[in-house]
Amino acid sequence: MNAGHSLGVVGFACGYADQPHFTREFRRRTAMTPAAYRTAFARPTSQPHLGNRDHQLARVKEAGR
């Protein structure tokens, strides 16, 4: 899943029949709404997630500039 998916899609992928049920359960377990969690822990859009090896290669290439 990525940040581009709607909360309804995320909830459905997690096995919930509808988005309101997913939101209630998420809030009960985390004390945050899914939207608040997404905002609080989102990666900057200019820095895509890279695996360890890819991240290291990118750093080496950038250092060589």
XYZ file of N, CA and C in Angstrom:
195
model
N 0.844 -1.168 0.000
C 0.000 0.000 0.000
C 0.900 1.245 0.000
N 0.382 2.276 -0.545
C 1.129 3.533 -0.499
C 0.203 4.676 -0.104
N 0.779 5.818 0.096
C 0.019 6.970 0.572
C -1.028 7.436 -0.431
N -0.943 7.013 -1.659
C -1.908 7.410 -2.669
C -3.234 6.679 -2.569
N -3.275 5.576 -1.842
C -4.517 4.823 -1.706
C -5.465 5.517 -0.721
N -6.742 5.463 -1.023
C -7.726 6.036 -0.109
C -7.819 5.182 1.151
N -8.345 5.767 2.215
C -8.489 5.009 3.458
C -9.477 3.864 3.286
N -10.468 4.029 2.428
C -11.401 2.943 2.143
C -10.699 1.753 1.516
N -9.792 2.015 0.578
C -9.023 0.941 -0.066
C -8.106 0.262 0.950
N -7.454 1.055 1.785
C -6.571 0.493 2.810
C -7.379 -0.376 3.773
N -8.521 0.128 4.222
C -9.367 -0.641 5.125
C -9.838 -1.939 4.501
N -10.250 -1.882 3.241
C -10.696 -3.087 2.545
C -9.561 -4.087 2.427
N -8.349 -3.611 2.121
C -7.188 -4.498 2.019
C -6.846 -5.149 3.354
N -7.219 -4.488 4.442
C -6.981 -5.032 5.787
C -8.122 -5.932 6.258
N -9.145 -6.091 5.426
C -10.230 -6.995 5.765
C -11.486 -6.354 6.314
N -11.559 -5.030 6.333
C -12.752 -4.339 6.828
C -13.739 -4.142 5.684
N -15.013 -4.272 5.987
C -16.053 -4.157 4.965
C -16.282 -2.721 4.523
N -16.004 -1.762 5.420
C -16.199 -0.366 5.038
C -15.221 0.535 5.780
N -15.041 1.744 5.246
C -14.060 2.685 5.778
C -14.404 3.164 7.187
N -15.665 3.445 7.517
C -15.959 3.881 8.888
C -15.573 2.834 9.953
N -15.815 1.561 9.657
C -15.433 0.505 10.607
C -13.913 0.465 10.769
N -13.196 0.552 9.657
C -11.729 0.588 9.706
C -11.254 1.767 10.549
N -11.848 2.949 10.320
C -11.442 4.144 11.066
C -11.693 3.982 12.561
N -12.858 3.445 12.936
C -13.160 3.239 14.357
C -12.159 2.298 15.014
N -11.879 1.174 14.365
C -10.935 0.200 14.926
C -9.513 0.767 14.981
N -9.114 1.473 13.934
C -7.777 2.065 13.901
C -7.622 3.055 15.051
N -8.627 3.919 15.243
C -8.585 4.914 16.314
C -8.573 4.234 17.688
N -9.353 3.172 17.836
C -9.398 2.452 19.116
C -8.030 1.852 19.455
N -7.339 1.354 18.463
C -6.053 0.678 18.698
C -4.863 1.630 18.772
N -4.932 2.761 18.090
C -3.770 3.654 18.018
C -3.985 5.017 18.661
N -5.213 5.338 19.019
C -5.586 6.652 19.555
C -5.384 7.759 18.526
N -5.344 7.398 17.255
C -5.237 8.350 16.149
C -6.155 7.881 15.030
N -6.653 8.816 14.248
C -7.380 8.401 13.045
C -6.363 7.973 11.997
N -6.780 7.172 11.019
C -5.850 6.804 9.955
C -5.285 8.020 9.216
N -6.118 9.032 9.002
C -5.644 10.241 8.314
C -4.596 10.974 9.141
N -4.810 11.070 10.449
C -3.827 11.724 11.322
C -2.528 10.927 11.357
N -2.639 9.609 11.392
C -1.451 8.752 11.375
C -0.674 8.951 10.077
N -1.391 8.969 8.961
C -0.755 9.153 7.653
C -0.014 10.494 7.606
N -0.640 11.541 8.115
C -0.016 12.866 8.135
C 1.214 12.880 9.037
N 1.108 12.266 10.201
C 2.200 12.288 11.176
C 3.415 11.481 10.725
N 3.187 10.393 9.999
C 4.291 9.492 9.681
C 4.592 9.373 8.190
N 4.059 10.265 7.385
C 4.299 10.223 5.944
C 5.751 10.583 5.640
N 6.288 9.920 4.626
C 7.629 10.260 4.137
C 7.521 11.510 3.280
N 8.564 12.319 3.264
C 8.549 13.470 2.343
C 8.414 12.964 0.910
N 7.615 13.632 0.103
C 7.384 13.162 -1.264
C 8.626 13.291 -2.133
N 9.552 14.157 -1.774
C 10.758 14.316 -2.581
C 11.783 13.230 -2.298
N 11.570 12.440 -1.264
C 12.515 11.387 -0.887
C 11.803 10.042 -0.898
N 11.730 9.362 -2.039
C 11.064 8.070 -2.067
C 11.822 7.055 -1.213
N 11.092 6.073 -0.708
C 11.712 5.036 0.101
C 12.609 4.182 -0.782
N 13.818 3.988 -0.351
C 14.752 3.121 -1.056
C 15.179 2.005 -0.121
N 15.321 0.812 -0.641
C 15.829 -0.282 0.165
C 17.254 0.031 0.597
N 17.780 -0.702 1.553
C 19.117 -0.418 2.079
C 20.165 -0.349 0.978
N 20.203 -1.333 0.111
C 21.214 -1.373 -0.948
C 21.037 -0.191 -1.902
N 19.811 0.055 -2.332
C 19.548 1.168 -3.243
C 19.878 2.505 -2.591
N 19.564 2.624 -1.309
C 19.853 3.859 -0.583
C 21.360 4.089 -0.519
N 22.111 3.050 -0.247
C 23.565 3.180 -0.174
C 24.138 3.560 -1.529
N 23.646 2.953 -2.611
C 24.131 3.292 -3.948
C 23.818 4.740 -4.298
N 22.634 5.189 -3.935
C 22.258 6.575 -4.208
C 23.167 7.542 -3.452
N 23.502 7.206 -2.210
C 24.390 8.070 -1.433
C 25.791 8.109 -2.028
N 26.281 6.963 -2.508
C 27.608 6.913 -3.118
C 27.619 7.747 -4.392
N 26.592 7.599 -5.214
C 26.520 8.383 -6.456
C 26.450 9.877 -6.168
N 25.666 10.253 -5.160
C 25.535 11.660 -4.808
C 26.843 12.216 -4.257
N 27.589 11.426 -3.488
C 28.856 11.871 -2.921
C 29.901 12.087 -4.001
N 29.774 11.336 -5.107
C 30.738 11.443 -6.198
C 30.530 12.648 -7.078
N 29.459 13.373 -6.901
C 29.175 14.550 -7.743
C 30.056 15.702 -7.425
